[in-house]
Coordinates of C-alpha atoms and ligand atoms in Angstrom, one line a residue:
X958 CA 139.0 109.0 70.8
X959 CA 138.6 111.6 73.5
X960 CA 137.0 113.2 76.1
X961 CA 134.2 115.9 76.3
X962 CA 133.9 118.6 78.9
X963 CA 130.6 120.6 79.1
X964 CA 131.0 123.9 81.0
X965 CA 127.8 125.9 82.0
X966 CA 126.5 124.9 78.9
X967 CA 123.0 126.6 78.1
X968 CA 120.3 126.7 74.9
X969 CA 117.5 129.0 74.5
X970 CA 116.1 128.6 71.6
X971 CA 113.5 131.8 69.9
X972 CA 111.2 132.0 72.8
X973 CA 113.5 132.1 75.2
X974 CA 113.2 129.2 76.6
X975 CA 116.1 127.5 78.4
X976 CA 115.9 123.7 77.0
X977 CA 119.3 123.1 78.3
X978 CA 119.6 125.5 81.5
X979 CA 123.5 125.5 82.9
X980 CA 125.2 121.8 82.3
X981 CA 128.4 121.2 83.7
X982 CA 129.7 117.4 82.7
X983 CA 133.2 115.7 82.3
X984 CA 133.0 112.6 80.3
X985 CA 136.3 110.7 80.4
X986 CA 137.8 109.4 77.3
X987 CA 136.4 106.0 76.1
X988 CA 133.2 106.5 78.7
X989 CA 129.8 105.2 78.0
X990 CA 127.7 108.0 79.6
X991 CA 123.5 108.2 79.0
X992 CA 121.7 111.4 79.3
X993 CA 118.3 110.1 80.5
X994 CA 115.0 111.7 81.9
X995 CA 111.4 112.5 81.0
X996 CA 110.4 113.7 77.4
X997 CA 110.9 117.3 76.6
X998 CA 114.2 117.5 80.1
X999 CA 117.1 118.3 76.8
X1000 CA 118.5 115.1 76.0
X1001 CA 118.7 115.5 72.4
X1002 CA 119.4 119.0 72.6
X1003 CA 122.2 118.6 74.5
X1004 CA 123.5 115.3 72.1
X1005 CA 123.0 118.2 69.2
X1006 CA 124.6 121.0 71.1
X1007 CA 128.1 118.1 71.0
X1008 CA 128.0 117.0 67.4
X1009 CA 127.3 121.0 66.1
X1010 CA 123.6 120.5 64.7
X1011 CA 122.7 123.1 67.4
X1012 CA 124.6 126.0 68.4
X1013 CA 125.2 126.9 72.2
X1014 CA 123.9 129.8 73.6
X1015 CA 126.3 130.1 76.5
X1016 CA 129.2 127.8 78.0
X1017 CA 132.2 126.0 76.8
X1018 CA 132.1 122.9 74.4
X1019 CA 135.6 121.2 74.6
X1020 CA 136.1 117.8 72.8
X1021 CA 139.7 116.3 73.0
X1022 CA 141.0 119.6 75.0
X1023 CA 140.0 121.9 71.8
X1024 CA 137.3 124.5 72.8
X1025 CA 134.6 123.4 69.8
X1026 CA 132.0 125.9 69.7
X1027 CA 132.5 127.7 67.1
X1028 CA 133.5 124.5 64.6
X1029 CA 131.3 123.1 61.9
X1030 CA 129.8 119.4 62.6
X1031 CA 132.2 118.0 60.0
X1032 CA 135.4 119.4 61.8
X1033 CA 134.4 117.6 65.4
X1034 CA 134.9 114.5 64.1
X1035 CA 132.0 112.7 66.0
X1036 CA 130.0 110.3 65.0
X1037 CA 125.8 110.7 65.2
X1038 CA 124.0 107.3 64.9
X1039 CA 121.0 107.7 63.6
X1040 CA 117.9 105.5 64.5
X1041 CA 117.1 105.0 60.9
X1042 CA 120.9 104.3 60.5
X1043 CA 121.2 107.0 57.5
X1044 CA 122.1 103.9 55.3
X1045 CA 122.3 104.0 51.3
X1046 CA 119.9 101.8 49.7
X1047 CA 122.0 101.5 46.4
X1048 CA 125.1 100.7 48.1
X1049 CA 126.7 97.5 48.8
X1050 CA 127.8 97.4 52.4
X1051 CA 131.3 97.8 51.3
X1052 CA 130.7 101.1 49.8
X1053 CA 128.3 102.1 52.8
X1054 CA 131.0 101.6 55.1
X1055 CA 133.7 103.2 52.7
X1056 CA 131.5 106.3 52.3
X1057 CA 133.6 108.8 54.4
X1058 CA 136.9 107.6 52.9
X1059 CA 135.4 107.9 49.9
X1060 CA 134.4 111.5 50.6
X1061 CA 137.8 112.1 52.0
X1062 CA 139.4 110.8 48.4
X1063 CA 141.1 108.3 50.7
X1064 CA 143.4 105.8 48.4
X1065 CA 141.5 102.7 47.1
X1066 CA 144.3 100.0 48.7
X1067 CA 143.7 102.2 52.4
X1068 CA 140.1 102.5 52.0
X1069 CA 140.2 98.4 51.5
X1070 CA 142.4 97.6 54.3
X1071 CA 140.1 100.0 56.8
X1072 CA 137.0 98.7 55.4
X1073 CA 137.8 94.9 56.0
X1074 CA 139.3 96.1 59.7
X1075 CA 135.9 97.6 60.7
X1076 CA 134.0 94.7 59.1
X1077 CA 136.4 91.9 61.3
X1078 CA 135.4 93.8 64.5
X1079 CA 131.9 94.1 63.5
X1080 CA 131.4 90.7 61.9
X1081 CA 130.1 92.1 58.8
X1082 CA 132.9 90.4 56.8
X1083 CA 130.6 87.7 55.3
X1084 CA 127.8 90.3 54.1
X1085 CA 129.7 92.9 52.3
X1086 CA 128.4 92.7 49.2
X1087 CA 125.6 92.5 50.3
X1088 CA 122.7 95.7 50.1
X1089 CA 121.0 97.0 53.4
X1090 CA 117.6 95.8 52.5
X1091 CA 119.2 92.3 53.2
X1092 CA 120.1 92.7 56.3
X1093 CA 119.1 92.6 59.9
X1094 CA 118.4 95.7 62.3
X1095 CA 121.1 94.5 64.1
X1096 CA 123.8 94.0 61.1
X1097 CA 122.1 97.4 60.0
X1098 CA 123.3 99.2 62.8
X1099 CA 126.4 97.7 62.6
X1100 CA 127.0 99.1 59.2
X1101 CA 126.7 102.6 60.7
X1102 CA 129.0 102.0 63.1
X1103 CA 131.7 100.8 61.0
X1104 CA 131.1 104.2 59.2
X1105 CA 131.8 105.6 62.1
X1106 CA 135.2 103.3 62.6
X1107 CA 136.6 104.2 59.5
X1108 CA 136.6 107.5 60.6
X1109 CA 138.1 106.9 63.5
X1110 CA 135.5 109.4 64.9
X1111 CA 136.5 110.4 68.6
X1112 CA 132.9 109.7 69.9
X1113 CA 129.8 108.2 68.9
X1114 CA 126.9 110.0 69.8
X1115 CA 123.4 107.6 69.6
X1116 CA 120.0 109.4 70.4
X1117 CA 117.7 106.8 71.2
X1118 CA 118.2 104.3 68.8
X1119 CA 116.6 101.6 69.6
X1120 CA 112.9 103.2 70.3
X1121 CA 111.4 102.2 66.9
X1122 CA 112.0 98.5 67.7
X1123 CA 109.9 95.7 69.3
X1124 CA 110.8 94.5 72.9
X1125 CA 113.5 91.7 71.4
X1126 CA 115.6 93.2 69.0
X1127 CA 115.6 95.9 71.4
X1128 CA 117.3 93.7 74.0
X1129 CA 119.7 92.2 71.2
X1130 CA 121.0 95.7 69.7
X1131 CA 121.3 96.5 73.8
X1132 CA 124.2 94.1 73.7
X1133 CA 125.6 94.4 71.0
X1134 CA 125.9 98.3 71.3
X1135 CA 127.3 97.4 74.8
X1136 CA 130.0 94.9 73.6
X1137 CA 130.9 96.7 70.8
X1138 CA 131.7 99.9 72.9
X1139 CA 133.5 97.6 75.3
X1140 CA 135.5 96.9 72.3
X1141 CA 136.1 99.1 71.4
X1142 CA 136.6 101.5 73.9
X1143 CA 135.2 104.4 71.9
X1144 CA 133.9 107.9 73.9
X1145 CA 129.8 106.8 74.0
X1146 CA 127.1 109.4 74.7
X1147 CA 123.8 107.7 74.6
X1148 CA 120.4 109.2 75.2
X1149 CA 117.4 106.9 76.1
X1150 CA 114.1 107.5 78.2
X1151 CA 114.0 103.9 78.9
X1152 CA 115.1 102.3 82.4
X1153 CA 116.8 99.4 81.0
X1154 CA 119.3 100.8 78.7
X1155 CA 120.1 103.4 81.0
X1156 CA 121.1 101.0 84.0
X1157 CA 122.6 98.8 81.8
X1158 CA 124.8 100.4 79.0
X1159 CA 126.5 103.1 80.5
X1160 CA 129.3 103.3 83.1
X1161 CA 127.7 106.7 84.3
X1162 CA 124.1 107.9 83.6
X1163 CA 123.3 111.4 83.9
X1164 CA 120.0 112.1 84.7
X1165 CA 118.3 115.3 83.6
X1166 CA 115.4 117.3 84.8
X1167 CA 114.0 120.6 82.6
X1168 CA 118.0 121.3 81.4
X1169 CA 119.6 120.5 84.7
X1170 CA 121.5 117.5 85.5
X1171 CA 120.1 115.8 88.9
X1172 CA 122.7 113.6 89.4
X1173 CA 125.7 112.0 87.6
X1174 CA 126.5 108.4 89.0
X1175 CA 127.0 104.9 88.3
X1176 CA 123.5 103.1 87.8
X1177 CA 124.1 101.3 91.2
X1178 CA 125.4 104.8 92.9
X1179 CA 121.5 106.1 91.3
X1180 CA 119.7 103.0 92.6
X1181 CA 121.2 102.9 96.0
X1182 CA 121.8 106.6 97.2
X1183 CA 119.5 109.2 94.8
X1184 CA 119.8 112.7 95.4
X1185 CA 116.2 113.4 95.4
X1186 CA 112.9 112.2 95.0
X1187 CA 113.2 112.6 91.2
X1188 CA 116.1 110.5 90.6
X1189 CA 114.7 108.0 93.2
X1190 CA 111.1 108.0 91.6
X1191 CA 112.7 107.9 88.0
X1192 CA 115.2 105.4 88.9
X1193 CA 114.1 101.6 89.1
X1194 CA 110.7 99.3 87.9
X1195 CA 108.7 99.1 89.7
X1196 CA 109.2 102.7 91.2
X1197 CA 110.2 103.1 94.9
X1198 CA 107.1 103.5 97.0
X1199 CA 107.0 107.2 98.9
X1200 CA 104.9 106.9 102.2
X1201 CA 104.5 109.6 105.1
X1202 CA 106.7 109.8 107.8
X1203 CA 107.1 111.4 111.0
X1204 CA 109.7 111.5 113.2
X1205 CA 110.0 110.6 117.0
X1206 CA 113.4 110.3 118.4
X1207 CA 115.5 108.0 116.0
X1208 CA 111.9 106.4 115.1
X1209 CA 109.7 107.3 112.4
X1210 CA 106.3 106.9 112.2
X1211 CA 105.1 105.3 109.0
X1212 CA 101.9 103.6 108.0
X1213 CA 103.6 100.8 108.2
X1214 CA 103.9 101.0 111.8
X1215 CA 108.0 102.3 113.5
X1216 CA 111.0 102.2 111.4
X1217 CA 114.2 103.0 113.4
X1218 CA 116.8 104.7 112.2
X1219 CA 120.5 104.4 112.9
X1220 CA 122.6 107.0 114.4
X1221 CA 123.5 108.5 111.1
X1222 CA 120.0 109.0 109.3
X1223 CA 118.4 109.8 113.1
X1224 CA 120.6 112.6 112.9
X1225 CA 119.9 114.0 109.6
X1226 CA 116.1 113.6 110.1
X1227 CA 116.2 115.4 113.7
X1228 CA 113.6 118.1 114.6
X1229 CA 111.5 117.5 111.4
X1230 CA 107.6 117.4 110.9
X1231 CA 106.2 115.9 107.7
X1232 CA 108.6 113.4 105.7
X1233 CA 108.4 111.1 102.8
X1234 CA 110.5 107.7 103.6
X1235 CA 110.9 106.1 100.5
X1236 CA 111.1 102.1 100.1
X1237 CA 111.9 99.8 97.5
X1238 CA 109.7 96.9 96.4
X1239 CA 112.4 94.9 97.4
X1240 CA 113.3 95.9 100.7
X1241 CA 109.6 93.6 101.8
X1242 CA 109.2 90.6 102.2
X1243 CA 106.5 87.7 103.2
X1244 CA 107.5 88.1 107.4
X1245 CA 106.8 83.7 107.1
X1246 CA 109.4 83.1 104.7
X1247 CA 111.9 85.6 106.3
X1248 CA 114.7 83.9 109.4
X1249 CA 113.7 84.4 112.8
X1250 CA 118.2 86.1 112.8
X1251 CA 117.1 88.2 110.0
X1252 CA 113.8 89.6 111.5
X1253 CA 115.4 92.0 114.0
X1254 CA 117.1 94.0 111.5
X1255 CA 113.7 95.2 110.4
X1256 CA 110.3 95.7 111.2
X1257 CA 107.5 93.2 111.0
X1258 CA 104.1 94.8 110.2
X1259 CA 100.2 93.6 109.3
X1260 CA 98.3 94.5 106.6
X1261 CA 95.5 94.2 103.8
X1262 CA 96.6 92.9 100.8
X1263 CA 94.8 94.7 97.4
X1264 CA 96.2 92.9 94.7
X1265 CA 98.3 90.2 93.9
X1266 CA 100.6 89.7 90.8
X1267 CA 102.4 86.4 90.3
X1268 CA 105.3 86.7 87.6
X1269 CA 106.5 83.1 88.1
X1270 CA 110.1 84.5 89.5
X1271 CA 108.8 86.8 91.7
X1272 CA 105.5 88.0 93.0
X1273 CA 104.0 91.9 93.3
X1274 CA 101.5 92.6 96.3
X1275 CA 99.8 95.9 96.2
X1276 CA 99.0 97.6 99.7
X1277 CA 96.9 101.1 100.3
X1278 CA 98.0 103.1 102.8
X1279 CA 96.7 106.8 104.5
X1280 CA 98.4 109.7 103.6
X1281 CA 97.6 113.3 104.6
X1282 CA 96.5 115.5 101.6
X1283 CA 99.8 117.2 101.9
X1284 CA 101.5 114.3 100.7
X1285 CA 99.0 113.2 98.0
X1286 CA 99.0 116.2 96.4
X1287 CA 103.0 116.2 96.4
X1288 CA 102.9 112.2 95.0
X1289 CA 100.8 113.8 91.9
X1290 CA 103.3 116.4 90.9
X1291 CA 105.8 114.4 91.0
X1292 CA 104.7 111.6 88.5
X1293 CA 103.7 114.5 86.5
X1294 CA 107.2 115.6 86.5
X1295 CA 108.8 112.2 86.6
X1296 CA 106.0 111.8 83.5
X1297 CA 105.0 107.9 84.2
X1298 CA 101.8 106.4 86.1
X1299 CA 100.4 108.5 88.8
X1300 CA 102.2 107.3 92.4
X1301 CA 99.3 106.3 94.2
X1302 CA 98.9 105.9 98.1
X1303 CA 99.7 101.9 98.0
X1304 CA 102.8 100.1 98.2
X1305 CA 104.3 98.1 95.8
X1306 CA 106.0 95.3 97.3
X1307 CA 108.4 92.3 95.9
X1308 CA 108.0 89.3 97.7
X1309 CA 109.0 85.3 97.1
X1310 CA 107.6 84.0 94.2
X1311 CA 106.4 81.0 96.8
X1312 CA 104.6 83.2 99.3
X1313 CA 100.8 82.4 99.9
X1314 CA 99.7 85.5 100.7
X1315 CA 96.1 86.0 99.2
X1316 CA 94.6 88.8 97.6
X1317 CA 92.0 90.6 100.1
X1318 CA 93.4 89.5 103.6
X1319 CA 95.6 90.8 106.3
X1320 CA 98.9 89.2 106.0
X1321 CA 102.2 89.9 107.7
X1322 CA 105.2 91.4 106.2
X1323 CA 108.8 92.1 107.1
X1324 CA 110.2 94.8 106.0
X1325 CA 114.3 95.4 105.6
X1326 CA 114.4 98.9 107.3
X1327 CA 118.1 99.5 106.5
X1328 CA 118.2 100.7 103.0
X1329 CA 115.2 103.4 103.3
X1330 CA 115.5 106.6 102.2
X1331 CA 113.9 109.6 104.1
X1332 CA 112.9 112.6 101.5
X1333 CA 112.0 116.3 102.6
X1334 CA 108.3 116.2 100.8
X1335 CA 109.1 120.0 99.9
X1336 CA 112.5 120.2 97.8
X1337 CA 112.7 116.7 97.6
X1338 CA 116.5 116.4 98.6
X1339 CA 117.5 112.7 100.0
X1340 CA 118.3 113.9 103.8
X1341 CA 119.6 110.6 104.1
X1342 CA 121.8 109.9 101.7
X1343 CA 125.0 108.6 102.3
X1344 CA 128.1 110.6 100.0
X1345 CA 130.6 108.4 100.8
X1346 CA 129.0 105.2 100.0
X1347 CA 127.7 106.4 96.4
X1348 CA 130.9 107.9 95.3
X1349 CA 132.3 104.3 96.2
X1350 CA 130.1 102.9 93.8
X1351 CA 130.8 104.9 91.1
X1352 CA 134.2 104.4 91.4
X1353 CA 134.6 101.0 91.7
X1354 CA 132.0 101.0 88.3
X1355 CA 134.5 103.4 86.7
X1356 CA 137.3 101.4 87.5
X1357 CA 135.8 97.9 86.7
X1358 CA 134.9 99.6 83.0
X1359 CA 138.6 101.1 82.4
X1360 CA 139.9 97.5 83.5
X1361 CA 137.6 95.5 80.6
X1362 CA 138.2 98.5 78.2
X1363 CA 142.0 98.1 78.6
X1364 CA 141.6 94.2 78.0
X1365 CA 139.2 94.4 75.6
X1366 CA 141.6 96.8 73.7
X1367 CA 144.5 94.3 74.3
X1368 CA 142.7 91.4 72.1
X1369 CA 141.6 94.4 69.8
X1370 CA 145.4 95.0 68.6
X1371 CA 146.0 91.3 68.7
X1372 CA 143.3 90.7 66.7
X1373 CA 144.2 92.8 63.8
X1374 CA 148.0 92.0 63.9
X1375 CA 146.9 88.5 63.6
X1376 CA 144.4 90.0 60.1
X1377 CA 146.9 91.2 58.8
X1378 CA 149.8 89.2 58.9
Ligands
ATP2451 N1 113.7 124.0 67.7 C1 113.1 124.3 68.8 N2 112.5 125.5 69.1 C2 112.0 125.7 70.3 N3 112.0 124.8 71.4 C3 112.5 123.6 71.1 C4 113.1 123.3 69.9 N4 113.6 122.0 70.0 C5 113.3 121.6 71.2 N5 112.7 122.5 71.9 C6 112.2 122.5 73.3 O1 113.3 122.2 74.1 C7 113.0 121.3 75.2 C8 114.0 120.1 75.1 O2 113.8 119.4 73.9 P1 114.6 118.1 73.6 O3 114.2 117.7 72.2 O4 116.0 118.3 73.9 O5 114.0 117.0 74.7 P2 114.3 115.5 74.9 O6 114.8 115.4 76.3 O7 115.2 115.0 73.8 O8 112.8 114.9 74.8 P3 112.3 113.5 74.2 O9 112.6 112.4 75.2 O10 110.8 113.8 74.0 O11 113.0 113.3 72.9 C9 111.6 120.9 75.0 O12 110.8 121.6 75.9 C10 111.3 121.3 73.5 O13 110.0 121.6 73.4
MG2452 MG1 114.9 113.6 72.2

């Protein structure tokens, strides 16, 4: 196992064309990091830039302390899973797992005793006689990773490889990927577009925008302090809603009616003219369900309901609001960059799955004015963010991760002393 270090790393490829434009990123030994943003930002160019399918145009590789540019694929020792799994049909799953050792004219009584380790930790022992045709996605994948076990590769590298399946399996292979890593405690760099896997596999996400990382944090540090409106719009389902602002004092003016700001945010707003504040679905709520104690720590506002959507757990109203063409305009460009739906002026809100509000009436909601985020519409920078309190996160995440990987590693070492005695 062992860590990677990206320097100032840059691709052009023919055209010119900067794909991966100046990445600098540390991932520790034994972390799960995802590379995740739109289609086209270099995710997989920068997953082929580590494993040597790509060559760098600038910047320092370093896997394990050794400065890898300049190796061959097969001399990194890394371990690409493929979302078709690169299995052979012929091959028992034995000898699909054995294939490297095989290669490496490993002894046949060494090749055995690794094979049969990998399969224990992968609960493949049952079905290794078995050919891939026979087996599930899920054991599938597996397969590839023992490969990769046998190697003792120092990282696995996956490039989105659950996209090909359907909505279940996809949420099986999540797990398994995720304990097996656990695990195992193997270096993980994982590329995805999708929300889910991002916020829930990796111990850090690094989120990338035309080559350049955005932000590098914990999914929670992402969720509750963004950098910008692009991680904040990209971050989350639904999206946080974006809405005008102005500013008045430690108030702002929103078309929601005033939202106060404390001391800190007041101050980091001050003397501005056109802002975006941006709320979470979750930060409303039906003002009749909400405790006359809670009320005061936000605001209480009336409004015409568009839409309704009842999901049994929870419920989705929709809510129009004005905004200046200043700020329309700025909502467009950014879905196009973010590369979902288009952000339109009305609010998505999350309220109690036992809320009577009604579709095409005022009703009155409360709204939790402590978590919102004010954006400068222009360079989209968070003004508000809070440093301190998102490097906590990530920290704590880090540390929770390197606790479970230690343990998890404990009953690893048991578990095979126990095999083979
Ligand atoms: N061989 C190539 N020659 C020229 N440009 C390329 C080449 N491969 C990729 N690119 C460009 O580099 C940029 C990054 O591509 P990359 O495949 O890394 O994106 P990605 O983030 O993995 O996207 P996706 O989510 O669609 O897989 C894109 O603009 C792409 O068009
Ligand atoms: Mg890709």
């Amino acid at each position: 196992m062992a860590s990677i270090e990206m320097k100032d790393i840059v691709k052009q490829y023919g055209d010119g064309f900067p794909a991966v434009n100046g990445v600098s990123l540390d991932i520790a030994d034994g972390e799960f990091m995802i590379l995740v943003g739109p289609s086209g930002c270099g995710k997989s160019t920068l997953l082929r830039m580590i494993v040597g399918l790509e060559d760098i145009t600038s910047g320092d590789m370093v896997i394990g302390g050794t400065r890898v540019n300049d190796k061959a694929p097969r001399d990194r020792n890394l371990s690409m899973v493929f979302q078709n799994y690169a299995l052979y049909p012929h091959m028992s799953v034995y000898e699909n797992i054995a294939f490297p050792l095989r290669l490496a004219k490993t002894p046949d009584d060494q090749v055995d005793r690794l094979v049969k380790e990998a399969a224990d930790v992968l609960e493949l022992h049952e079905h290794l006689e078995r050919k891939p045709a026979n087996l599930s996605g899920g054991q599938r994948q597996r397969v590839a990773m023992g490969r990769a076990i046998v190697r003792q590769a120092e990282a696995f590298l996956f490039d989105e490889p659950l996209s090909n399946l359907d909505a279940k399996l996809r949420g099986q292979m999540r797990t398994e990927i995720a304990r097996l890593q656990r695990r195992l405690g193997i270096t993980t760099v994982y590329v995805t577009h999708d929300q889910t896997e991002a916020m829930t596999l990796g111990d850090r996400v690094c989120v990338l925008r035309k080559g350049s990382i955005q932000q590098v944090a914990s999914p929670r540090e992402l969720y509750e302090q963004p950098v910008n409106l692009f991680v904040a719009g990209f971050i989350g389902s639904p999206p946080m809603n974006f809405l005008p602002a102005t500013v008045q004092g430690s108030t702002l003016q929103t078309p929601f009616g005033p939202v106060e700001l404390d001391e800190r945010r007041a101050a980091a707003v001050a003397g501005r003219d056109l802002l975006l504040v941006g709320i979470r679905p979750e930060y409303f709520e039906d003002a009749s369900l909400v405790d006359e104690a809670k009320k005061h720590v936000g605001t209480t506002f009336t409004a015409k309901v568009d839409v309704t959507e009842w999901l049994g757990d929870q419920q989705y109203a929709y809510i129009p609001y004005e905004a200046p063409d200043q700020i329309r305009t700025r909502l467009r460009d950014l879905s196009k960059e973010l590369d979902s739906e288009e952000l339109r002026t009305q609010a998505i809100v999350s309220i109690d799955s036992t809320s009577r509000i009604r579709e095409g009436r005022e009703a009155e909601f409360w709204l939790d004015t402590r978590k919102v985020h004010v954006f400068d519409p222009e360079t989209g920078e968070n003004l508000t963010r809070d440093a301190e309190a998102g490097a906590e996160l990530t920290r704590m995440a880090v540390e929770d991760r390197e606790e479970q990987v230690a343990e998890a590693s404990g009953g690893l070492t048991g578990d095979r002393s126990s095999g083979a005695a």
